[in-house]
Every structure is written in structure tokens, then in C-alpha cells.
Amino acid sequence: MKRKNIAAANWKMNTTVQEGVALMTELCAHDLDRDAQVVVCAPATHLYSLGQLSTPDHVATGGQNIYTKDSGAYTGEISCPMLLSTGATYAVVGHSERRAYFAETDEFLGQKAKAALSHGLTPIFCCGEGLEIRKAGNHVAHVMNQLKASFALLTKEEVAKLVIAYEPIWAIGTGETASPEQAQEMHAAIRTFLTQAYGEEIAQGISILYGGSVKPANAKEIFGQPDVDGGLVGGASLKADSFAAIVNSF
Ligand code: PEP
């Protein structure tokens, strides 16, 4: 099965609505590889405006976070139906910044992924280890434990619809990138786990993205690894030229 190549932008808490609209417009003015699925994960305040722009079919929008409930007294949270009503079709779940600053646990993130899937949103499910864990050589076990704990709540059919993003925390926003070999090692381990837990067909169909200081200069080599199906890109997605070059690196 041919997996989707995906280049996903994570703008984090950057840009005003007007700046975001200008950035998306500039990005879409580039000749973007039509075989790549492009996903722009923008602040929730921007998504409706981005959804109103005329963009190519292979450019989608996504939220950076969702809540598990559909509506109610949850001040400040954003539900899946709200996200969908903006035109967004993806949602980042479990970014390391949400795990670290907002104490989101593996189990809660499994609930978020389940909520997203129940509404037809595609979760970009993030996992990854910190520097201490990497230095101790426990990175593969750590990531497998994250996935096992979150995916315990999901059916096989639900897991099949996920996009997974491996993001070593030590490489996020630091300028330090995992080597192509380090990325491949983890992506292969994730795919082996998926094969053992859900079968070969499902494991081969799931796109696994790498995130952590991806830039035009390193994207081609990282995306060229057999189990790397694209990237989740923070800093370099805030400039249309550099993100377009990353999209065109498959
Ligand atoms: C991210 O925010 O998911 C990320 C990978 O950031 P950066 O590309 O800036 O390291």
C-alpha cells in the first residue's frame, strides 16, 4: 500500500489572523508537489479565515489541540465540531508542548484522539522522548509505552486512520535534528509495534511523520528514509518559501 506523504505545518502560537492569511496565501502561490498532502495547523482563531481562502485540494487545515467534549461548560476549550465548522480536517494531538505545559497524559491524549476520530477529524498523534531518556538509551521503549498507553482506548479501525508524528523533544525548536538514521530507527520501531498490534496492512498504511528542526536543507534526506512519510514542521513553516521547499522535498 502506498502511504500518503504529508508535510504538516505547526504554526504554534504565532501570527495574527491577518499575518496567517497572508502566509497561507503566499504558501499556496508556490508550485506545491500535488502528490504531497499539505496540512497547515494554525491557531484556532485563524482556521475559519484560512478555510475561506481558495487553496489547492491537497492543502488542508488543522487545529493544534482539541477537547474531548462536544460542547458545554469548558471555558477556553475547542471542540471537534467547532474545529470541523471552520473547514479544518486534521488536529494535532499530544504535542510535547501540550504534554509538558498542560500536563496532558497518555490516557487523556488517547481520549482526544478517539474524540477526533469519532467526528471524522484526522489526528496527527505526537510522541517522542526527552534528552535524558535518549541519553540513557531508553528512547524506543519510552515512545512505545506512550503509544501503547494512548492507543489502548482505540479500536484497530481507529488506529488505522491516525497519522503519527515522532518528535524527539530535544530536537524541537532547538536547531538540533535527529540524524536520518536516528529517525529511521524510531519510525521502524513504531511500524513494528503497529504491525504486531494491528497487523501488517494497517501498519503499512499509516503515515509516520518526523518532527524536530526540519528545514529545507535536511528535509530531503530525512523524508528519504523508508519509514519516514513526511514531517511536522514548526519554525520553518512560518516562512512560505522554506515550507514550500520542504513540501517539495519528497
Ligand atoms: C513542532 O513544533 O512540532 C516542531 C517540530 O518544531 P520545530 O520544527 O521548530 O522544531
PDB file of C-alpha atoms and ligand atoms in Angstrom:
ATOM      1  CA  MET A   1       0.000   0.000   0.000  1.00  0.00           C
ATOM      2  CA  LYS A   2       1.320   3.449  -0.865  1.00  0.00           C
ATOM      3  CA  ARG A   3       1.293   5.672   2.177  1.00  0.00           C
ATOM      4  CA  LYS A   4       0.463   9.364   1.970  1.00  0.00           C
ATOM      5  CA  ASN A   5       3.417  11.738   2.038  1.00  0.00           C
ATOM      6  CA  ILE A   6       2.446  14.536   4.394  1.00  0.00           C
ATOM      7  CA  ALA A   7       4.060  17.887   5.122  1.00  0.00           C
ATOM      8  CA  ALA A   8       2.323  19.415   8.140  1.00  0.00           C
ATOM      9  CA  ALA A   9       2.987  22.921   9.415  1.00  0.00           C
ATOM     10  CA  ASN A  10       2.634  23.704  13.106  1.00  0.00           C
ATOM     11  CA  TRP A  11       2.446  27.467  13.427  1.00  0.00           C
ATOM     12  CA  LYS A  12       2.122  27.160  17.229  1.00  0.00           C
ATOM     13  CA  MET A  13       1.114  30.453  18.910  1.00  0.00           C
ATOM     14  CA  ASN A  14       2.471  32.630  16.114  1.00  0.00           C
ATOM     15  CA  THR A  15       0.955  35.133  13.661  1.00  0.00           C
ATOM     16  CA  THR A  16      -2.148  37.291  13.849  1.00  0.00           C
ATOM     17  CA  VAL A  17      -5.131  36.276  11.713  1.00  0.00           C
ATOM     18  CA  GLN A  18      -4.064  38.790   9.055  1.00  0.00           C
ATOM     19  CA  GLU A  19      -0.484  37.523   9.044  1.00  0.00           C
ATOM     20  CA  GLY A  20      -1.712  33.929   8.900  1.00  0.00           C
ATOM     21  CA  VAL A  21      -3.955  34.643   5.916  1.00  0.00           C
ATOM     22  CA  ALA A  22      -1.010  36.333   4.154  1.00  0.00           C
ATOM     23  CA  LEU A  23       1.267  33.371   4.960  1.00  0.00           C
ATOM     24  CA  MET A  24      -1.238  30.810   3.653  1.00  0.00           C
ATOM     25  CA  THR A  25      -1.823  32.901   0.523  1.00  0.00           C
ATOM     26  CA  GLU A  26       1.905  33.146  -0.113  1.00  0.00           C
ATOM     27  CA  LEU A  27       2.376  29.420   0.512  1.00  0.00           C
ATOM     28  CA  CYS A  28      -0.359  28.489  -1.944  1.00  0.00           C
ATOM     29  CA  ALA A  29       1.142  30.757  -4.601  1.00  0.00           C
ATOM     30  CA  HIS A  30       4.062  28.292  -4.752  1.00  0.00           C
ATOM     31  CA  ASP A  31       4.011  25.297  -7.027  1.00  0.00           C
ATOM     32  CA  LEU A  32       3.456  22.678  -4.315  1.00  0.00           C
ATOM     33  CA  ASP A  33       4.006  18.972  -5.043  1.00  0.00           C
ATOM     34  CA  ARG A  34       0.487  17.684  -5.747  1.00  0.00           C
ATOM     35  CA  ASP A  35       1.403  14.194  -4.525  1.00  0.00           C
ATOM     36  CA  ALA A  36       2.079  15.549  -1.053  1.00  0.00           C
ATOM     37  CA  GLN A  37      -0.726  16.189   1.417  1.00  0.00           C
ATOM     38  CA  VAL A  38      -0.094  19.602   2.951  1.00  0.00           C
ATOM     39  CA  VAL A  39      -1.661  20.368   6.330  1.00  0.00           C
ATOM     40  CA  VAL A  40      -1.467  23.795   7.950  1.00  0.00           C
ATOM     41  CA  CYS A  41      -2.090  23.551  11.703  1.00  0.00           C
ATOM     42  CA  ALA A  42      -2.820  27.136  12.612  1.00  0.00           C
ATOM     43  CA  PRO A  43      -4.103  28.795  15.789  1.00  0.00           C
ATOM     44  CA  ALA A  44      -7.834  28.126  16.199  1.00  0.00           C
ATOM     45  CA  THR A  45      -8.608  31.839  15.771  1.00  0.00           C
ATOM     46  CA  HIS A  46      -7.276  31.661  12.199  1.00  0.00           C
ATOM     47  CA  LEU A  47      -8.884  28.498  10.889  1.00  0.00           C
ATOM     48  CA  TYR A  48     -12.189  29.884   9.614  1.00  0.00           C
ATOM     49  CA  SER A  49     -10.433  32.647   7.664  1.00  0.00           C
ATOM     50  CA  LEU A  50      -7.948  30.155   6.221  1.00  0.00           C
ATOM     51  CA  GLY A  51     -10.850  27.905   5.267  1.00  0.00           C
ATOM     52  CA  GLN A  52     -12.381  30.738   3.233  1.00  0.00           C
ATOM     53  CA  LEU A  53      -9.306  31.081   1.012  1.00  0.00           C
ATOM     54  CA  SER A  54      -9.245  29.320  -2.278  1.00  0.00           C
ATOM     55  CA  THR A  55      -6.465  26.787  -1.822  1.00  0.00           C
ATOM     56  CA  PRO A  56      -5.473  23.693  -3.849  1.00  0.00           C
ATOM     57  CA  ASP A  57      -7.272  20.439  -2.975  1.00  0.00           C
ATOM     58  CA  HIS A  58      -4.164  18.914  -1.432  1.00  0.00           C
ATOM     59  CA  VAL A  59      -3.791  21.735   1.108  1.00  0.00           C
ATOM     60  CA  ALA A  60      -5.830  21.161   4.275  1.00  0.00           C
ATOM     61  CA  THR A  61      -6.043  22.925   7.617  1.00  0.00           C
ATOM     62  CA  GLY A  62      -5.848  21.512  11.113  1.00  0.00           C
ATOM     63  CA  GLY A  63      -6.152  22.564  14.728  1.00  0.00           C
ATOM     64  CA  GLN A  64      -3.287  22.329  17.204  1.00  0.00           C
ATOM     65  CA  ASN A  65      -5.436  20.987  20.003  1.00  0.00           C
ATOM     66  CA  ILE A  66      -8.972  19.780  20.718  1.00  0.00           C
ATOM     67  CA  TYR A  67     -11.025  18.909  23.752  1.00  0.00           C
ATOM     68  CA  THR A  68     -12.760  15.598  24.293  1.00  0.00           C
ATOM     69  CA  LYS A  69     -16.282  17.007  24.864  1.00  0.00           C
ATOM     70  CA  ASP A  70     -18.524  18.317  22.094  1.00  0.00           C
ATOM     71  CA  SER A  71     -19.901  21.328  23.995  1.00  0.00           C
ATOM     72  CA  GLY A  72     -20.600  22.626  27.476  1.00  0.00           C
ATOM     73  CA  ALA A  73     -19.041  24.493  30.375  1.00  0.00           C
ATOM     74  CA  TYR A  74     -15.371  24.062  29.451  1.00  0.00           C
ATOM     75  CA  THR A  75     -14.205  27.655  29.232  1.00  0.00           C
ATOM     76  CA  GLY A  76     -11.473  28.225  26.702  1.00  0.00           C
ATOM     77  CA  GLU A  77     -11.556  24.787  25.119  1.00  0.00           C
ATOM     78  CA  ILE A  78     -12.230  23.995  21.455  1.00  0.00           C
ATOM     79  CA  SER A  79     -14.392  21.037  20.498  1.00  0.00           C
ATOM     80  CA  CYS A  80     -14.133  18.806  17.452  1.00  0.00           C
ATOM     81  CA  PRO A  81     -17.436  20.088  15.971  1.00  0.00           C
ATOM     82  CA  MET A  82     -16.122  23.660  16.350  1.00  0.00           C
ATOM     83  CA  LEU A  83     -12.910  22.760  14.562  1.00  0.00           C
ATOM     84  CA  LEU A  84     -14.788  20.991  11.782  1.00  0.00           C
ATOM     85  CA  SER A  85     -17.072  24.011  11.308  1.00  0.00           C
ATOM     86  CA  THR A  86     -14.027  26.086  10.309  1.00  0.00           C
ATOM     87  CA  GLY A  87     -13.224  23.652   7.494  1.00  0.00           C
ATOM     88  CA  ALA A  88     -10.316  22.008   9.347  1.00  0.00           C
ATOM     89  CA  THR A  89      -9.891  18.272   8.824  1.00  0.00           C
ATOM     90  CA  TYR A  90      -6.838  17.479  10.961  1.00  0.00           C
ATOM     91  CA  ALA A  91      -5.929  18.035  14.620  1.00  0.00           C
ATOM     92  CA  VAL A  92      -2.577  17.762  16.338  1.00  0.00           C
ATOM     93  CA  VAL A  93      -2.950  15.604  19.454  1.00  0.00           C
ATOM     94  CA  GLY A  94      -0.274  15.216  22.120  1.00  0.00           C
ATOM     95  CA  HIS A  95       2.320  17.733  21.005  1.00  0.00           C
ATOM     96  CA  SER A  96       5.162  17.690  23.548  1.00  0.00           C
ATOM     97  CA  GLU A  97       4.399  21.313  24.457  1.00  0.00           C
ATOM     98  CA  ARG A  98       0.844  20.292  25.439  1.00  0.00           C
ATOM     99  CA  ARG A  99       2.200  17.335  27.374  1.00  0.00           C
ATOM    100  CA  ALA A 100       4.782  19.483  29.194  1.00  0.00           C
ATOM    101  CA  TYR A 101       2.949  22.762  29.833  1.00  0.00           C
ATOM    102  CA  PHE A 102      -0.622  21.494  30.150  1.00  0.00           C
ATOM    103  CA  ALA A 103       0.065  18.146  31.826  1.00  0.00           C
ATOM    104  CA  GLU A 104      -1.706  16.101  29.158  1.00  0.00           C
ATOM    105  CA  THR A 105      -1.327  12.411  29.919  1.00  0.00           C
ATOM    106  CA  ASP A 106      -1.108   9.450  27.560  1.00  0.00           C
ATOM    107  CA  GLU A 107      -4.579   8.309  28.560  1.00  0.00           C
ATOM    108  CA  PHE A 108      -6.170  11.739  28.079  1.00  0.00           C
ATOM    109  CA  LEU A 109      -4.474  12.003  24.683  1.00  0.00           C
ATOM    110  CA  GLY A 110      -5.987   8.654  23.729  1.00  0.00           C
ATOM    111  CA  GLN A 111      -9.393  10.122  24.620  1.00  0.00           C
ATOM    112  CA  LYS A 112      -8.665  13.173  22.475  1.00  0.00           C
ATOM    113  CA  ALA A 113      -7.664  11.012  19.511  1.00  0.00           C
ATOM    114  CA  LYS A 114     -10.856   8.989  19.953  1.00  0.00           C
ATOM    115  CA  ALA A 115     -12.975  12.153  20.048  1.00  0.00           C
ATOM    116  CA  ALA A 116     -11.301  13.496  16.907  1.00  0.00           C
ATOM    117  CA  LEU A 117     -11.816  10.225  15.032  1.00  0.00           C
ATOM    118  CA  SER A 118     -15.443   9.968  16.088  1.00  0.00           C
ATOM    119  CA  HIS A 119     -16.016  13.296  14.309  1.00  0.00           C
ATOM    120  CA  GLY A 120     -14.027  12.400  11.211  1.00  0.00           C
ATOM    121  CA  LEU A 121     -11.025  14.574  12.062  1.00  0.00           C
ATOM    122  CA  THR A 122      -7.618  13.017  11.409  1.00  0.00           C
ATOM    123  CA  PRO A 123      -5.403  13.200  14.494  1.00  0.00           C
ATOM    124  CA  ILE A 124      -1.709  13.875  13.987  1.00  0.00           C
ATOM    125  CA  PHE A 125      -0.700  11.970  17.087  1.00  0.00           C
ATOM    126  CA  CYS A 126       2.648  13.104  18.522  1.00  0.00           C
ATOM    127  CA  CYS A 127       5.092  11.067  20.557  1.00  0.00           C
ATOM    128  CA  GLY A 128       8.747  11.487  21.451  1.00  0.00           C
ATOM    129  CA  GLU A 129      11.375  11.342  24.157  1.00  0.00           C
ATOM    130  CA  GLY A 130      13.320  13.969  26.091  1.00  0.00           C
ATOM    131  CA  LEU A 131      17.104  14.252  26.087  1.00  0.00           C
ATOM    132  CA  GLU A 132      17.688  12.341  29.329  1.00  0.00           C
ATOM    133  CA  ILE A 133      15.718   9.373  28.059  1.00  0.00           C
ATOM    134  CA  ARG A 134      17.608   9.446  24.743  1.00  0.00           C
ATOM    135  CA  LYS A 135      20.968   9.643  26.541  1.00  0.00           C
ATOM    136  CA  ALA A 136      20.022   6.679  28.730  1.00  0.00           C
ATOM    137  CA  GLY A 137      19.200   4.680  25.597  1.00  0.00           C
ATOM    138  CA  ASN A 138      15.552   4.210  26.614  1.00  0.00           C
ATOM    139  CA  HIS A 139      14.027   6.218  23.768  1.00  0.00           C
ATOM    140  CA  VAL A 140      12.422   3.357  21.852  1.00  0.00           C
ATOM    141  CA  ALA A 141      10.829   1.823  24.952  1.00  0.00           C
ATOM    142  CA  HIS A 142       9.591   5.250  26.066  1.00  0.00           C
ATOM    143  CA  VAL A 143       7.860   6.003  22.765  1.00  0.00           C
ATOM    144  CA  MET A 144       6.341   2.514  22.572  1.00  0.00           C
ATOM    145  CA  ASN A 145       4.940   2.992  26.071  1.00  0.00           C
ATOM    146  CA  GLN A 146       3.411   6.337  25.090  1.00  0.00           C
ATOM    147  CA  LEU A 147       1.722   4.783  22.074  1.00  0.00           C
ATOM    148  CA  LYS A 148       0.548   1.667  23.910  1.00  0.00           C
ATOM    149  CA  ALA A 149      -0.986   3.725  26.724  1.00  0.00           C
ATOM    150  CA  SER A 150      -2.839   6.093  24.375  1.00  0.00           C
ATOM    151  CA  PHE A 151      -3.888   3.566  21.751  1.00  0.00           C
ATOM    152  CA  ALA A 152      -5.346   1.202  24.378  1.00  0.00           C
ATOM    153  CA  LEU A 153      -8.553   3.218  24.047  1.00  0.00           C
ATOM    154  CA  LEU A 154      -8.721   2.916  20.272  1.00  0.00           C
ATOM    155  CA  THR A 155     -10.087   0.168  18.058  1.00  0.00           C
ATOM    156  CA  LYS A 156      -7.983  -1.272  15.260  1.00  0.00           C
ATOM    157  CA  GLU A 157     -10.130   0.603  12.748  1.00  0.00           C
ATOM    158  CA  GLU A 158      -9.498   3.862  14.598  1.00  0.00           C
ATOM    159  CA  VAL A 159      -5.734   3.335  14.770  1.00  0.00           C
ATOM    160  CA  ALA A 160      -5.739   2.758  11.005  1.00  0.00           C
ATOM    161  CA  LYS A 161      -6.963   6.334  10.495  1.00  0.00           C
ATOM    162  CA  LEU A 162      -4.218   8.028  12.546  1.00  0.00           C
ATOM    163  CA  VAL A 163      -1.217   9.951  11.368  1.00  0.00           C
ATOM    164  CA  ILE A 164       1.666   9.556  13.837  1.00  0.00           C
ATOM    165  CA  ALA A 165       4.380  12.167  14.353  1.00  0.00           C
ATOM    166  CA  TYR A 166       7.627  11.173  16.053  1.00  0.00           C
ATOM    167  CA  GLU A 167       9.106  14.312  17.581  1.00  0.00           C
ATOM    168  CA  PRO A 168      12.165  13.930  19.807  1.00  0.00           C
ATOM    169  CA  ILE A 169      11.759  16.764  22.313  1.00  0.00           C
ATOM    170  CA  TRP A 170      15.484  17.563  22.223  1.00  0.00           C
ATOM    171  CA  ALA A 171      15.152  18.396  18.532  1.00  0.00           C
ATOM    172  CA  ILE A 172      12.066  20.635  18.703  1.00  0.00           C
ATOM    173  CA  GLY A 173      12.862  24.297  18.140  1.00  0.00           C
ATOM    174  CA  THR A 174      16.497  23.698  19.104  1.00  0.00           C
ATOM    175  CA  GLY A 175      18.061  23.609  15.659  1.00  0.00           C
ATOM    176  CA  GLU A 176      19.294  20.125  16.520  1.00  0.00           C
ATOM    177  CA  THR A 177      17.824  17.461  14.256  1.00  0.00           C
ATOM    178  CA  ALA A 178      17.742  13.720  14.711  1.00  0.00           C
ATOM    179  CA  SER A 179      20.031  12.152  12.140  1.00  0.00           C
ATOM    180  CA  PRO A 180      18.229  10.339   9.302  1.00  0.00           C
ATOM    181  CA  GLU A 181      19.396   7.076  10.932  1.00  0.00           C
ATOM    182  CA  GLN A 182      18.001   8.056  14.347  1.00  0.00           C
ATOM    183  CA  ALA A 183      14.671   8.998  12.743  1.00  0.00           C
ATOM    184  CA  GLN A 184      14.545   5.772  10.750  1.00  0.00           C
ATOM    185  CA  GLU A 185      15.354   3.667  13.825  1.00  0.00           C
ATOM    186  CA  MET A 186      12.367   5.066  15.708  1.00  0.00           C
ATOM    187  CA  HIS A 187       9.994   5.064  12.737  1.00  0.00           C
ATOM    188  CA  ALA A 188      10.839   1.434  12.024  1.00  0.00           C
ATOM    189  CA  ALA A 189      10.250   0.565  15.693  1.00  0.00           C
ATOM    190  CA  ILE A 190       6.866   2.322  15.597  1.00  0.00           C
ATOM    191  CA  ARG A 191       5.937   0.437  12.445  1.00  0.00           C
ATOM    192  CA  THR A 192       6.994  -2.872  14.006  1.00  0.00           C
ATOM    193  CA  PHE A 193       4.846  -2.103  17.045  1.00  0.00           C
ATOM    194  CA  LEU A 194       1.894  -1.275  14.750  1.00  0.00           C
ATOM    195  CA  THR A 195       2.434  -4.495  12.800  1.00  0.00           C
ATOM    196  CA  GLN A 196       2.496  -6.620  15.948  1.00  0.00           C
ATOM    197  CA  ALA A 197      -0.519  -4.905  17.486  1.00  0.00           C
ATOM    198  CA  TYR A 198      -2.729  -4.278  14.442  1.00  0.00           C
ATOM    199  CA  GLY A 199      -1.344  -6.294  11.535  1.00  0.00           C
ATOM    200  CA  GLU A 200       0.790  -5.640   8.501  1.00  0.00           C
ATOM    201  CA  GLU A 201      -1.848  -3.988   6.335  1.00  0.00           C
ATOM    202  CA  ILE A 202      -2.730  -1.343   8.923  1.00  0.00           C
ATOM    203  CA  ALA A 203       0.918  -0.724   9.848  1.00  0.00           C
ATOM    204  CA  GLN A 204       1.927  -0.247   6.225  1.00  0.00           C
ATOM    205  CA  GLY A 205      -0.905   2.235   5.635  1.00  0.00           C
ATOM    206  CA  ILE A 206      -0.143   4.645   8.497  1.00  0.00           C
ATOM    207  CA  SER A 207       1.915   7.725   7.657  1.00  0.00           C
ATOM    208  CA  ILE A 208       4.596   8.378  10.284  1.00  0.00           C
ATOM    209  CA  LEU A 209       5.986  11.922  10.234  1.00  0.00           C
ATOM    210  CA  TYR A 210       9.231  13.162  11.740  1.00  0.00           C
ATOM    211  CA  GLY A 211       9.312  16.481  13.604  1.00  0.00           C
ATOM    212  CA  GLY A 212      12.213  18.386  15.105  1.00  0.00           C
ATOM    213  CA  SER A 213      14.018  21.225  13.341  1.00  0.00           C
ATOM    214  CA  VAL A 214      13.084  20.062   9.838  1.00  0.00           C
ATOM    215  CA  LYS A 215      14.247  22.642   7.298  1.00  0.00           C
ATOM    216  CA  PRO A 216      14.788  22.774   3.538  1.00  0.00           C
ATOM    217  CA  ALA A 217      18.446  21.719   3.999  1.00  0.00           C
ATOM    218  CA  ASN A 218      17.640  18.444   5.779  1.00  0.00           C
ATOM    219  CA  ALA A 219      14.116  17.523   4.645  1.00  0.00           C
ATOM    220  CA  LYS A 220      15.085  15.503   1.580  1.00  0.00           C
ATOM    221  CA  GLU A 221      17.432  13.195   3.462  1.00  0.00           C
ATOM    222  CA  ILE A 222      15.027  12.669   6.360  1.00  0.00           C
ATOM    223  CA  PHE A 223      11.995  12.138   4.093  1.00  0.00           C
ATOM    224  CA  GLY A 224      14.094   9.713   2.047  1.00  0.00           C
ATOM    225  CA  GLN A 225      14.190   7.173   4.907  1.00  0.00           C
ATOM    226  CA  PRO A 226      11.996   4.136   4.203  1.00  0.00           C
ATOM    227  CA  ASP A 227       9.693   4.600   7.220  1.00  0.00           C
ATOM    228  CA  VAL A 228       9.567   8.401   7.222  1.00  0.00           C
ATOM    229  CA  ASP A 229       6.477   9.617   5.383  1.00  0.00           C
ATOM    230  CA  GLY A 230       6.889  13.334   5.874  1.00  0.00           C
ATOM    231  CA  GLY A 231       7.313  15.930   8.555  1.00  0.00           C
ATOM    232  CA  LEU A 232       5.638  18.047  11.204  1.00  0.00           C
ATOM    233  CA  VAL A 233       7.353  21.402  10.932  1.00  0.00           C
ATOM    234  CA  GLY A 234       7.366  24.262  13.412  1.00  0.00           C
ATOM    235  CA  GLY A 235       9.811  27.134  12.897  1.00  0.00           C
ATOM    236  CA  ALA A 236      10.463  26.553   9.208  1.00  0.00           C
ATOM    237  CA  SER A 237       6.723  26.579   8.441  1.00  0.00           C
ATOM    238  CA  LEU A 238       6.458  30.257   9.358  1.00  0.00           C
ATOM    239  CA  LYS A 239       8.137  31.318   6.123  1.00  0.00           C
ATOM    240  CA  ALA A 240       6.239  30.382   2.962  1.00  0.00           C
ATOM    241  CA  ASP A 241       9.422  29.867   0.927  1.00  0.00           C
ATOM    242  CA  SER A 242      11.010  27.460   3.378  1.00  0.00           C
ATOM    243  CA  PHE A 243       7.840  25.446   4.000  1.00  0.00           C
ATOM    244  CA  ALA A 244       7.170  25.232   0.245  1.00  0.00           C
ATOM    245  CA  ALA A 245      10.722  23.899  -0.216  1.00  0.00           C
ATOM    246  CA  ILE A 246      10.030  21.282   2.486  1.00  0.00           C
ATOM    247  CA  VAL A 247       6.743  20.270   0.794  1.00  0.00           C
ATOM    248  CA  ASN A 248       8.714  19.829  -2.412  1.00  0.00           C
ATOM    249  CA  SER A 249      11.357  17.613  -0.771  1.00  0.00           C
ATOM    250  CA  PHE A 250       9.644  14.230  -1.241  1.00  0.00           C
TER     251      PHE A 250
HETATM  252  C1  PEP B   1       6.985  21.234  16.211  1.00  0.00           C
HETATM  253  O1  PEP B   1       6.551  22.233  16.748  1.00  0.00           O
HETATM  254  O2  PEP B   1       6.242  20.255  16.126  1.00  0.00           O
HETATM  255  C2  PEP B   1       8.340  21.249  15.689  1.00  0.00           C
HETATM  256  C3  PEP B   1       8.829  20.143  15.220  1.00  0.00           C
HETATM  257  O3  PEP B   1       9.021  22.442  15.751  1.00  0.00           O
HETATM  258  P1  PEP B   1      10.416  22.791  15.001  1.00  0.00           P
HETATM  259  O4  PEP B   1      10.260  22.353  13.579  1.00  0.00           O
HETATM  260  O5  PEP B   1      10.551  24.260  15.142  1.00  0.00           O
HETATM  261  O6  PEP B   1      11.479  22.028  15.689  1.00  0.00           O
END
